[in-house]
Amino acid sequence: MPAKSMEELVALCKRRGFIFQTNEIYGGLQGLFDYGPLGVELKNNLKQAWWRSMVYERDDVEGLDAAILTNPEVLKQSGHEETFTDPLVDCRSCNSRWRADHLEKSACPSCGSKDLTEPRPFNLMFKTNVGPIDDGSSFAYLRPETAQQTFTNFKNVVDSTSKSLPFGIAQIGKAFRNEVTPRNFIFRVREMEQMELEFFVKPGTDEEWHQFWVKNRLKWWSKQGVSEEKLDLYDVPNKELAHYSKSTIDIMYKFPHGLEELEGVANRTDFDLGSHTKNQSEFSIKAKVVKNSSSNAKLAIQDRETKEWIVPYVIEPAAGVDRGVLAVLNEAYEVQELEDGKERTVLSLKPHLSPIKAAVIPLKKNNEDLVSAAANLKGELQGLGLGRVLLENSGNIGKSYRRHDEVGTPLCITLDFQTLEDQTVTVRNRDSMEQERIHQKETSAYLQEILK
Ligand code: ATP
């Protein structure tokens, strides 16, 4: 059963240290959240799973980690200065501000008034001053997407890796949008993280690759534990397409607050590389791009056989890390009624995403022999490099099991006095709650099997 409400997830996240409101002690800052001790592990695990599937499991994708502060010229040429806007309206009755396209029945969500101003474009990019003089003459944007930094590095990557088409560049990192109405917990925030692949293909093969990536991404989400019944595809109609897109398929997920975008898979054509290229007339750029006088780049690639220079088309699967974390938490959260009438909260995360992979628990708190044996076992399991293994010296086995169920730890290993005699331990499985006695030498293989 999925989470019943966003409130339940928010409460779990705070109680167990997944996600906190930022600067809470000062009243917070709207649209910003911090990932706590368990949240940072879950988030890193999700990013690693993406990186593994995009970079390590393919030989046609390279990684990149580019700067966040961006030369304004990049975002001017990319069209973001002019068109990266949301329609803003003011309510004349209560002075609140809203995104016109998010209103129901054109009424103010706060007071219900229909006395609203005409929508006007509001640019979502954050600006900041660069250098010591704050006179507005030297500023940079905080990138609104990781993609532009990938496009401006196109030539660097091609030249340093000798790639030929098709190939991709993957990047995970922060992006910033001054959202008019950040809301729904970490769903719509002003500082977010994205996992974006720019996959460069020969013009003409773009539609086929577009379909390929939509299917590939659906499969990946399902491997992260997102159930297929809660995913849907939305073929974005022309009038809603971003300025660079020929066609976009949004992967929608049934979040606790409704069906909304989890990831967008866009066919960005040759718009971006074309826009950042100087002598555009040398190439047959098909998209309508800005005439560029300030770049000195030739963001094209030479076909090895025909020797022709091509500005590739780009297929972009762009996923939000925060929305991904929210989706996997929502999928995994469950309050179960047990046979004895009691309840347990369990987070059935896919084990590769679990913040803690195994908890090693000595039966008696502070018993020197038990704690030392547990510390040795913890060290051994930690050394496997599978993620965090925790020594849980609380002395209350029942409580430890409940806590680890609630944070999604797939395996608890308990050491008792028999362990000191015959080196056997009790392993307890999070999902089935079954317990088994095995030799402690077998625990490594046991954990590896769970994480396969
Ligand atoms: P939306 O229509 O929901 O504002 P978008 O279409 O503007 O999203 P994209 O530009 O396609 O989003 O960005 C790619 C991905 O980045 C989105 O699918 C989403 O997962 C994530 N994302 C975008 N904006 C936000 C935000 N404000 N907070 C959290 N994640 C975001």
Short mmCIF file of C-alpha atoms and ligand atoms in Angstrom, two decimals:
data_model
loop_
_atom_site.label_atom_id
_atom_site.label_comp_id
_atom_site.label_asym_id
_atom_site.label_seq_id
_atom_site.Cartn_x
_atom_site.Cartn_y
_atom_site.Cartn_z
CA MET A 1 0.00 0.00 0.00
CA PRO A 2 1.47 3.41 -0.92
CA ALA A 3 1.86 6.32 1.48
CA LYS A 4 -1.51 7.70 2.40
CA SER A 5 -0.51 11.30 2.36
CA MET A 6 2.41 13.62 1.84
CA GLU A 7 2.16 14.52 5.53
CA GLU A 8 3.06 10.96 6.53
CA LEU A 9 6.14 11.02 4.34
CA VAL A 10 7.18 14.44 5.60
CA ALA A 11 6.79 13.22 9.19
CA LEU A 12 8.85 10.07 8.56
CA CYS A 13 11.55 12.10 6.81
CA LYS A 14 11.88 14.45 9.75
CA ARG A 15 11.57 11.81 12.47
CA ARG A 16 14.20 9.51 11.01
CA GLY A 17 16.57 12.09 9.56
CA PHE A 18 15.95 11.87 5.82
CA ILE A 19 14.92 15.45 5.00
CA PHE A 20 14.71 18.67 7.02
CA GLN A 21 13.42 22.12 6.20
CA THR A 22 16.47 24.29 5.58
CA ASN A 23 17.41 26.88 8.23
CA GLU A 24 14.49 25.66 10.27
CA ILE A 25 15.73 27.38 13.44
CA TYR A 26 15.30 30.72 11.64
CA GLY A 27 11.90 29.89 10.18
CA GLY A 28 13.24 28.26 7.01
CA LEU A 29 13.56 29.56 3.47
CA GLN A 30 10.75 28.69 1.12
CA GLY A 31 11.36 25.97 -1.43
CA LEU A 32 14.60 24.72 0.11
CA PHE A 33 15.32 21.50 1.99
CA ASP A 34 18.32 19.74 3.50
CA TYR A 35 19.05 16.03 3.32
CA GLY A 36 19.84 14.53 6.74
CA PRO A 37 21.99 11.54 7.75
CA LEU A 38 19.80 8.96 6.01
CA GLY A 39 18.58 11.25 3.22
CA VAL A 40 22.09 11.91 1.97
CA GLU A 41 22.71 8.15 1.72
CA LEU A 42 19.44 7.51 -0.12
CA LYS A 43 20.05 10.41 -2.50
CA ASN A 44 23.63 9.34 -3.19
CA ASN A 45 22.49 5.76 -3.81
CA LEU A 46 19.88 6.93 -6.33
CA LYS A 47 22.46 9.09 -8.12
CA GLN A 48 24.95 6.21 -8.15
CA ALA A 49 22.34 3.88 -9.63
CA TRP A 50 21.73 6.43 -12.41
CA TRP A 51 25.45 6.92 -13.02
CA ARG A 52 26.05 3.17 -13.13
CA SER A 53 23.32 2.65 -15.69
CA MET A 54 24.19 5.71 -17.80
CA VAL A 55 27.98 5.69 -17.72
CA TYR A 56 29.44 2.40 -16.44
CA GLU A 57 27.03 0.04 -18.16
CA ARG A 58 27.41 1.81 -21.52
CA ASP A 59 30.50 2.55 -23.54
CA ASP A 60 28.97 5.39 -25.50
CA VAL A 61 28.47 7.82 -22.59
CA GLU A 62 31.05 9.95 -20.76
CA GLY A 63 30.61 11.84 -17.49
CA LEU A 64 30.98 15.52 -16.68
CA ASP A 65 30.79 17.71 -13.58
CA ALA A 66 30.65 21.35 -14.69
CA ALA A 67 30.37 24.68 -12.88
CA ILE A 68 27.08 25.99 -11.53
CA LEU A 69 27.78 29.69 -12.11
CA THR A 70 27.23 30.33 -15.79
CA ASN A 71 28.40 33.05 -18.15
CA PRO A 72 25.22 35.05 -19.00
CA GLU A 73 26.10 34.86 -22.69
CA VAL A 74 25.51 31.07 -22.61
CA LEU A 75 21.97 31.52 -21.34
CA LYS A 76 21.33 34.37 -23.70
CA GLN A 77 22.32 32.32 -26.74
CA SER A 78 20.45 29.26 -25.47
CA GLY A 79 17.23 31.28 -25.37
CA HIS A 80 16.82 31.08 -21.59
CA GLU A 81 17.11 34.82 -20.96
CA GLU A 82 14.20 35.43 -23.23
CA THR A 83 11.99 32.40 -22.81
CA PHE A 84 12.72 30.58 -19.54
CA THR A 85 9.71 32.15 -17.89
CA ASP A 86 6.52 31.22 -16.09
CA PRO A 87 3.33 33.27 -16.37
CA LEU A 88 2.89 35.23 -13.14
CA VAL A 89 -0.37 36.70 -11.84
CA ASP A 90 -1.10 38.80 -8.74
CA CYS A 91 -4.29 38.54 -6.74
CA ARG A 92 -5.65 42.06 -6.29
CA SER A 93 -7.63 41.03 -3.21
CA CYS A 94 -4.94 39.42 -1.03
CA ASN A 95 -1.75 40.41 -2.90
CA SER A 96 -0.53 36.82 -3.25
CA ARG A 97 1.33 35.70 -6.40
CA TRP A 98 0.67 32.59 -8.48
CA ARG A 99 1.63 30.75 -11.63
CA ALA A 100 -1.25 31.37 -14.03
CA ASP A 101 -1.01 27.87 -15.52
CA HIS A 102 -1.34 26.26 -12.06
CA LEU A 103 -4.62 27.95 -11.15
CA GLU A 104 -7.89 26.09 -10.99
CA LYS A 105 -10.84 27.96 -12.51
CA SER A 106 -8.73 31.14 -12.71
CA ALA A 107 -9.25 31.81 -9.01
CA CYS A 108 -6.73 32.74 -6.31
CA PRO A 109 -5.91 29.54 -4.33
CA SER A 110 -5.46 31.61 -1.21
CA CYS A 111 -8.67 33.70 -1.02
CA GLY A 112 -10.73 32.46 -3.96
CA SER A 113 -10.94 35.89 -5.62
CA LYS A 114 -11.09 36.05 -9.41
CA ASP A 115 -9.72 39.60 -9.43
CA LEU A 116 -6.30 38.71 -10.84
CA THR A 117 -3.85 40.71 -12.94
CA GLU A 118 -3.10 39.70 -16.52
CA PRO A 119 -0.32 37.04 -16.64
CA ARG A 120 3.16 38.45 -17.27
CA PRO A 121 6.35 36.49 -17.94
CA PHE A 122 8.60 35.97 -14.95
CA ASN A 123 12.14 34.72 -15.58
CA LEU A 124 13.07 31.80 -13.34
CA MET A 125 16.83 32.23 -13.38
CA PHE A 126 18.74 33.33 -10.27
CA LYS A 127 21.48 35.91 -10.78
CA THR A 128 24.46 36.55 -8.58
CA ASN A 129 27.24 39.07 -8.50
CA VAL A 130 30.71 37.91 -9.57
CA GLY A 131 33.80 39.59 -8.15
CA PRO A 132 34.12 42.34 -5.57
CA ILE A 133 32.15 45.12 -7.29
CA ASP A 134 28.40 44.92 -6.80
CA ASP A 135 27.20 47.35 -9.48
CA GLY A 136 25.37 44.80 -11.63
CA SER A 137 28.00 44.97 -14.38
CA SER A 138 29.50 41.60 -13.62
CA PHE A 139 27.02 38.88 -12.87
CA ALA A 140 26.52 35.20 -13.53
CA TYR A 141 23.44 33.00 -13.55
CA LEU A 142 23.04 29.97 -11.35
CA ARG A 143 22.38 27.34 -13.98
CA PRO A 144 18.68 26.53 -14.42
CA GLU A 145 19.57 23.11 -15.92
CA THR A 146 22.84 21.19 -16.12
CA ALA A 147 22.43 20.81 -19.89
CA GLN A 148 23.92 24.11 -21.09
CA GLN A 149 27.21 23.36 -19.33
CA THR A 150 27.23 20.03 -21.16
CA PHE A 151 26.66 21.69 -24.54
CA THR A 152 29.41 24.25 -23.99
CA ASN A 153 31.77 21.37 -23.16
CA PHE A 154 30.78 19.39 -26.26
CA LYS A 155 34.02 20.05 -28.13
CA ASN A 156 36.20 19.43 -25.07
CA VAL A 157 34.64 16.02 -24.56
CA VAL A 158 34.77 15.06 -28.25
CA ASP A 159 38.40 16.13 -28.59
CA SER A 160 39.53 14.41 -25.40
CA THR A 161 37.69 11.13 -25.89
CA SER A 162 37.54 10.73 -29.70
CA LYS A 163 33.85 9.91 -29.59
CA SER A 164 31.79 9.44 -32.71
CA LEU A 165 28.01 9.56 -33.10
CA PRO A 166 25.92 8.39 -31.37
CA PHE A 167 27.31 9.16 -27.93
CA GLY A 168 26.25 10.90 -24.75
CA ILE A 169 27.47 13.11 -21.93
CA ALA A 170 25.98 12.52 -18.48
CA GLN A 171 25.90 15.01 -15.67
CA ILE A 172 24.43 15.08 -12.17
CA GLY A 173 24.32 18.33 -10.27
CA LYS A 174 22.51 21.26 -8.77
CA ALA A 175 20.23 23.52 -10.76
CA PHE A 176 18.30 26.54 -9.56
CA ARG A 177 14.90 27.92 -10.49
CA ASN A 178 13.15 30.81 -8.81
CA GLU A 179 9.83 28.96 -8.82
CA VAL A 180 6.84 31.24 -8.27
CA THR A 181 5.15 28.78 -5.93
CA PRO A 182 7.49 26.08 -4.62
CA ARG A 183 5.35 23.39 -3.00
CA ASN A 184 4.60 19.77 -2.30
CA PHE A 185 7.67 19.12 -0.13
CA ILE A 186 10.70 18.30 -2.31
CA PHE A 187 8.61 18.04 -5.49
CA ARG A 188 8.96 21.68 -6.52
CA VAL A 189 11.95 23.40 -4.97
CA ARG A 190 14.14 26.35 -5.86
CA GLU A 191 17.44 24.50 -5.49
CA MET A 192 17.30 21.00 -6.90
CA GLU A 193 19.50 18.33 -8.33
CA GLN A 194 19.18 16.94 -11.82
CA MET A 195 20.46 13.83 -13.56
CA GLU A 196 20.69 14.73 -17.23
CA LEU A 197 21.99 12.84 -20.20
CA GLU A 198 22.60 14.66 -23.47
CA PHE A 199 22.69 11.96 -26.11
CA PHE A 200 24.01 13.18 -29.47
CA VAL A 201 22.75 11.46 -32.60
CA LYS A 202 22.76 11.86 -36.38
CA PRO A 203 19.86 14.02 -37.58
CA GLY A 204 17.26 11.66 -38.97
CA THR A 205 17.87 9.01 -36.33
CA ASP A 206 16.57 11.28 -33.56
CA GLU A 207 12.99 9.99 -33.40
CA GLU A 208 14.12 6.40 -33.05
CA TRP A 209 16.56 7.34 -30.26
CA HIS A 210 13.85 9.35 -28.57
CA GLN A 211 11.67 6.24 -28.32
CA PHE A 212 14.67 4.21 -27.15
CA TRP A 213 15.38 6.55 -24.25
CA VAL A 214 11.77 6.73 -23.12
CA LYS A 215 11.67 2.93 -22.86
CA ASN A 216 15.10 2.78 -21.24
CA ARG A 217 14.13 5.30 -18.57
CA LEU A 218 10.84 3.58 -17.75
CA LYS A 219 12.76 0.36 -17.19
CA TRP A 220 15.27 2.15 -14.96
CA TRP A 221 12.59 3.68 -12.75
CA SER A 222 11.01 0.29 -12.33
CA LYS A 223 14.39 -1.10 -11.19
CA GLN A 224 14.41 1.61 -8.52
CA GLY A 225 11.16 0.19 -7.16
CA VAL A 226 8.74 2.56 -8.86
CA SER A 227 5.73 0.47 -9.83
CA GLU A 228 4.74 0.55 -13.48
CA GLU A 229 1.07 1.16 -12.65
CA LYS A 230 1.97 4.49 -11.10
CA LEU A 231 3.95 5.67 -14.13
CA ASP A 232 2.41 7.23 -17.20
CA LEU A 233 3.65 8.92 -20.36
CA TYR A 234 2.56 12.40 -21.42
CA ASP A 235 3.22 13.45 -24.98
CA VAL A 236 3.64 17.19 -24.45
CA PRO A 237 1.43 19.12 -26.90
CA ASN A 238 3.14 21.64 -29.20
CA LYS A 239 1.86 24.70 -27.40
CA GLU A 240 3.41 23.49 -24.11
CA LEU A 241 6.82 22.52 -25.54
CA ALA A 242 9.97 24.27 -24.27
CA HIS A 243 11.51 26.64 -26.81
CA TYR A 244 14.23 24.14 -27.79
CA SER A 245 12.08 21.06 -28.16
CA LYS A 246 10.73 19.32 -31.25
CA SER A 247 8.94 16.75 -29.11
CA THR A 248 8.96 15.86 -25.40
CA ILE A 249 7.61 12.82 -23.60
CA ASP A 250 7.21 13.38 -19.88
CA ILE A 251 7.43 10.39 -17.57
CA MET A 252 4.67 11.06 -15.07
CA TYR A 253 4.40 9.53 -11.61
CA LYS A 254 1.45 9.37 -9.27
CA PHE A 255 2.94 11.40 -6.38
CA PRO A 256 0.93 11.69 -3.15
CA HIS A 257 -0.37 15.07 -4.42
CA GLY A 258 -1.23 13.87 -7.93
CA LEU A 259 0.09 12.71 -11.29
CA GLU A 260 3.06 14.94 -12.17
CA GLU A 261 6.34 14.97 -14.07
CA LEU A 262 9.17 12.84 -12.72
CA GLU A 263 11.41 13.07 -15.77
CA GLY A 264 11.24 14.71 -19.19
CA VAL A 265 12.66 13.07 -22.31
CA ALA A 266 13.11 15.79 -24.93
CA ASN A 267 14.23 15.86 -28.53
CA ARG A 268 16.20 19.13 -28.41
CA THR A 269 17.24 18.80 -32.07
CA ASP A 270 20.36 20.78 -33.05
CA PHE A 271 18.96 23.85 -31.31
CA ASP A 272 21.50 24.11 -28.49
CA LEU A 273 24.73 23.13 -30.24
CA GLY A 274 23.56 25.25 -33.17
CA SER A 275 22.87 28.24 -30.93
CA HIS A 276 26.35 28.11 -29.40
CA THR A 277 28.09 27.79 -32.77
CA LYS A 278 29.66 30.81 -34.46
CA ASN A 279 29.64 30.26 -38.20
CA GLN A 280 26.22 28.72 -38.42
CA SER A 281 26.02 29.07 -42.19
CA GLU A 282 28.76 26.41 -42.57
CA PHE A 283 26.34 23.76 -41.32
CA SER A 284 22.86 22.66 -42.19
CA ILE A 285 21.35 23.54 -38.83
CA LYS A 286 17.69 22.70 -39.01
CA ALA A 287 16.39 24.36 -35.85
CA LYS A 288 15.80 28.08 -35.82
CA VAL A 289 18.74 29.25 -33.74
CA VAL A 290 19.97 32.62 -32.54
CA LYS A 291 22.54 34.29 -34.75
CA ASN A 292 25.65 33.98 -32.64
CA SER A 293 28.42 36.53 -32.79
CA SER A 294 30.06 36.05 -29.41
CA SER A 295 30.98 32.36 -29.35
CA ASN A 296 34.13 31.19 -31.09
CA ALA A 297 33.03 27.58 -31.14
CA LYS A 298 32.28 25.02 -33.78
CA LEU A 299 30.09 22.58 -31.90
CA ALA A 300 30.00 20.04 -34.66
CA ILE A 301 31.48 16.61 -35.25
CA GLN A 302 33.04 15.17 -38.39
CA ASP A 303 31.50 12.03 -39.85
CA ARG A 304 34.41 9.57 -40.09
CA GLU A 305 33.25 8.13 -43.39
CA THR A 306 31.79 11.06 -45.34
CA LYS A 307 34.08 13.66 -43.67
CA GLU A 308 31.03 15.90 -43.48
CA TRP A 309 30.72 18.18 -40.42
CA ILE A 310 27.44 17.62 -38.60
CA VAL A 311 25.73 19.50 -35.80
CA PRO A 312 24.15 16.52 -34.03
CA TYR A 313 20.62 16.29 -32.71
CA VAL A 314 20.26 15.79 -28.96
CA ILE A 315 17.93 13.48 -27.06
CA GLU A 316 17.78 14.47 -23.42
CA PRO A 317 16.43 12.29 -20.61
CA ALA A 318 16.34 14.80 -17.70
CA ALA A 319 15.33 13.53 -14.28
CA GLY A 320 15.02 15.31 -10.96
CA VAL A 321 16.91 13.68 -8.10
CA ASP A 322 14.58 15.19 -5.49
CA ARG A 323 11.46 14.03 -7.32
CA GLY A 324 13.11 10.61 -7.65
CA VAL A 325 13.76 10.46 -3.90
CA LEU A 326 10.12 11.41 -3.25
CA ALA A 327 8.87 8.74 -5.64
CA VAL A 328 10.96 5.91 -4.18
CA LEU A 329 10.04 6.92 -0.62
CA ASN A 330 6.36 6.99 -1.56
CA GLU A 331 6.62 3.55 -3.16
CA ALA A 332 8.50 2.01 -0.25
CA TYR A 333 6.51 3.41 2.67
CA GLU A 334 4.00 1.09 4.21
CA VAL A 335 2.22 0.67 7.54
CA GLN A 336 1.53 -3.04 7.98
CA GLU A 337 -0.86 -4.68 10.36
CA LEU A 338 0.79 -7.68 11.96
CA GLU A 339 -0.84 -10.93 13.08
CA ASP A 340 -0.59 -9.99 16.75
CA GLY A 341 -2.66 -6.86 16.07
CA LYS A 342 0.35 -4.56 16.27
CA GLU A 343 1.49 -2.28 13.44
CA ARG A 344 4.89 -1.84 11.90
CA THR A 345 6.09 0.87 9.56
CA VAL A 346 8.41 -0.48 6.92
CA LEU A 347 10.32 1.17 4.12
CA SER A 348 10.68 -1.56 1.51
CA LEU A 349 13.33 0.25 -0.48
CA LYS A 350 15.22 -1.68 -3.11
CA PRO A 351 18.30 -2.75 -1.08
CA HIS A 352 20.73 -0.89 -3.38
CA LEU A 353 18.95 2.34 -2.37
CA SER A 354 18.76 1.65 1.37
CA PRO A 355 20.69 4.22 3.42
CA ILE A 356 21.98 1.46 5.73
CA LYS A 357 22.71 -1.91 4.17
CA ALA A 358 23.03 -3.89 7.38
CA ALA A 359 22.81 -3.27 11.12
CA VAL A 360 25.03 -5.35 13.37
CA ILE A 361 23.44 -5.60 16.81
CA PRO A 362 25.00 -7.04 19.97
CA LEU A 363 22.28 -8.56 22.16
CA LYS A 364 23.50 -6.84 25.30
CA LYS A 365 24.47 -3.20 25.32
CA ASN A 366 28.06 -2.44 26.28
CA ASN A 367 28.98 -6.10 26.84
CA GLU A 368 32.65 -5.95 25.96
CA ASP A 369 32.96 -9.34 24.27
CA LEU A 370 29.75 -8.97 22.26
CA VAL A 371 30.44 -5.38 21.21
CA SER A 372 33.96 -6.24 20.17
CA ALA A 373 32.75 -9.24 18.10
CA ALA A 374 30.07 -7.00 16.55
CA ALA A 375 32.63 -4.28 15.75
CA ASN A 376 34.81 -6.86 13.98
CA LEU A 377 31.88 -8.09 11.93
CA LYS A 378 30.80 -4.55 11.10
CA GLY A 379 34.35 -3.77 9.92
CA GLU A 380 34.40 -6.87 7.75
CA LEU A 381 31.03 -6.10 6.12
CA GLN A 382 31.87 -2.41 5.73
CA GLY A 383 35.04 -3.47 3.92
CA LEU A 384 32.98 -5.07 1.17
CA GLY A 385 32.26 -1.57 -0.11
CA LEU A 386 28.53 -2.13 -0.46
CA GLY A 387 27.48 0.98 1.46
CA ARG A 388 26.95 1.88 5.08
CA VAL A 389 26.97 -0.87 7.72
CA LEU A 390 26.03 0.26 11.21
CA LEU A 391 26.98 -1.08 14.63
CA GLU A 392 23.80 -0.66 16.66
CA ASN A 393 24.73 -0.77 20.34
CA SER A 394 21.29 -0.03 21.78
CA GLY A 395 20.69 -3.23 23.73
CA ASN A 396 17.08 -3.41 22.67
CA ILE A 397 16.70 -5.84 19.81
CA GLY A 398 12.96 -5.27 19.26
CA LYS A 399 13.41 -1.51 19.09
CA SER A 400 16.39 -1.84 16.76
CA TYR A 401 14.41 -4.05 14.38
CA ARG A 402 11.53 -1.54 14.34
CA ARG A 403 13.85 1.37 13.70
CA HIS A 404 15.64 -0.44 10.90
CA ASP A 405 12.35 -1.51 9.31
CA GLU A 406 11.31 2.11 9.29
CA VAL A 407 14.47 3.36 7.59
CA GLY A 408 14.61 0.49 5.12
CA THR A 409 17.66 -1.50 6.32
CA PRO A 410 17.33 -4.83 4.49
CA LEU A 411 19.34 -6.90 6.95
CA CYS A 412 19.79 -6.98 10.74
CA ILE A 413 22.46 -9.26 12.20
CA THR A 414 22.27 -10.04 15.90
CA LEU A 415 25.11 -11.41 17.98
CA ASP A 416 24.24 -13.19 21.24
CA PHE A 417 26.14 -15.24 23.80
CA GLN A 418 26.03 -18.31 21.59
CA THR A 419 27.92 -16.28 18.98
CA LEU A 420 30.88 -16.11 21.35
CA GLU A 421 30.96 -19.90 21.48
CA ASP A 422 30.23 -21.01 17.93
CA GLN A 423 30.38 -17.80 15.81
CA THR A 424 26.81 -18.16 14.63
CA VAL A 425 24.57 -15.10 14.33
CA THR A 426 20.89 -14.42 13.71
CA VAL A 427 20.06 -12.71 10.44
CA ARG A 428 16.67 -11.04 10.09
CA ASN A 429 15.15 -10.10 6.77
CA ARG A 430 13.33 -6.74 6.67
CA ASP A 431 10.57 -7.73 4.27
CA SER A 432 9.70 -11.24 5.44
CA MET A 433 10.76 -10.64 9.09
CA GLU A 434 12.12 -14.18 8.94
CA GLN A 435 15.09 -15.03 11.12
CA GLU A 436 17.77 -17.55 10.44
CA ARG A 437 20.87 -18.70 12.28
CA ILE A 438 23.97 -18.78 10.12
CA HIS A 439 27.73 -18.84 10.65
CA GLN A 440 29.09 -15.31 10.72
CA LYS A 441 31.50 -16.22 7.92
CA GLU A 442 28.45 -16.54 5.68
CA THR A 443 27.15 -13.02 6.37
CA SER A 444 29.22 -11.39 3.60
CA ALA A 445 27.80 -13.66 0.93
CA TYR A 446 24.33 -13.26 2.47
CA LEU A 447 24.50 -9.46 2.26
CA GLN A 448 25.98 -9.55 -1.25
CA GLU A 449 23.11 -11.76 -2.36
CA ILE A 450 20.54 -9.28 -1.00
CA LEU A 451 22.23 -6.39 -2.77
CA LYS A 452 22.54 -8.14 -6.13
P1 ATP B 1 7.73 21.31 -14.31
O1 ATP B 1 6.86 21.37 -15.55
O2 ATP B 1 7.22 20.36 -13.26
O3 ATP B 1 8.08 22.67 -13.77
P2 ATP B 1 9.91 21.14 -16.12
O4 ATP B 1 9.24 20.55 -17.32
O5 ATP B 1 10.17 22.59 -16.08
O6 ATP B 1 9.12 20.70 -14.78
P3 ATP B 1 12.46 20.14 -16.90
O7 ATP B 1 12.95 21.46 -17.33
O8 ATP B 1 12.08 19.13 -17.91
O9 ATP B 1 11.25 20.35 -15.85
O10 ATP B 1 13.54 19.55 -15.88
C1 ATP B 1 13.88 18.17 -15.84
C2 ATP B 1 13.53 17.54 -14.51
O11 ATP B 1 14.04 18.32 -13.43
C3 ATP B 1 12.03 17.46 -14.23
O12 ATP B 1 11.46 16.32 -14.82
C4 ATP B 1 12.00 17.37 -12.72
O13 ATP B 1 12.19 16.04 -12.28
C5 ATP B 1 13.18 18.22 -12.30
N1 ATP B 1 12.71 19.54 -11.87
C6 ATP B 1 12.43 20.60 -12.64
N2 ATP B 1 12.06 21.66 -11.90
C7 ATP B 1 12.10 21.24 -10.60
C8 ATP B 1 11.85 21.87 -9.35
N3 ATP B 1 11.50 23.13 -9.27
N4 ATP B 1 12.01 21.13 -8.23
C9 ATP B 1 12.40 19.84 -8.27
N5 ATP B 1 12.66 19.21 -9.44
C10 ATP B 1 12.53 19.89 -10.58
#
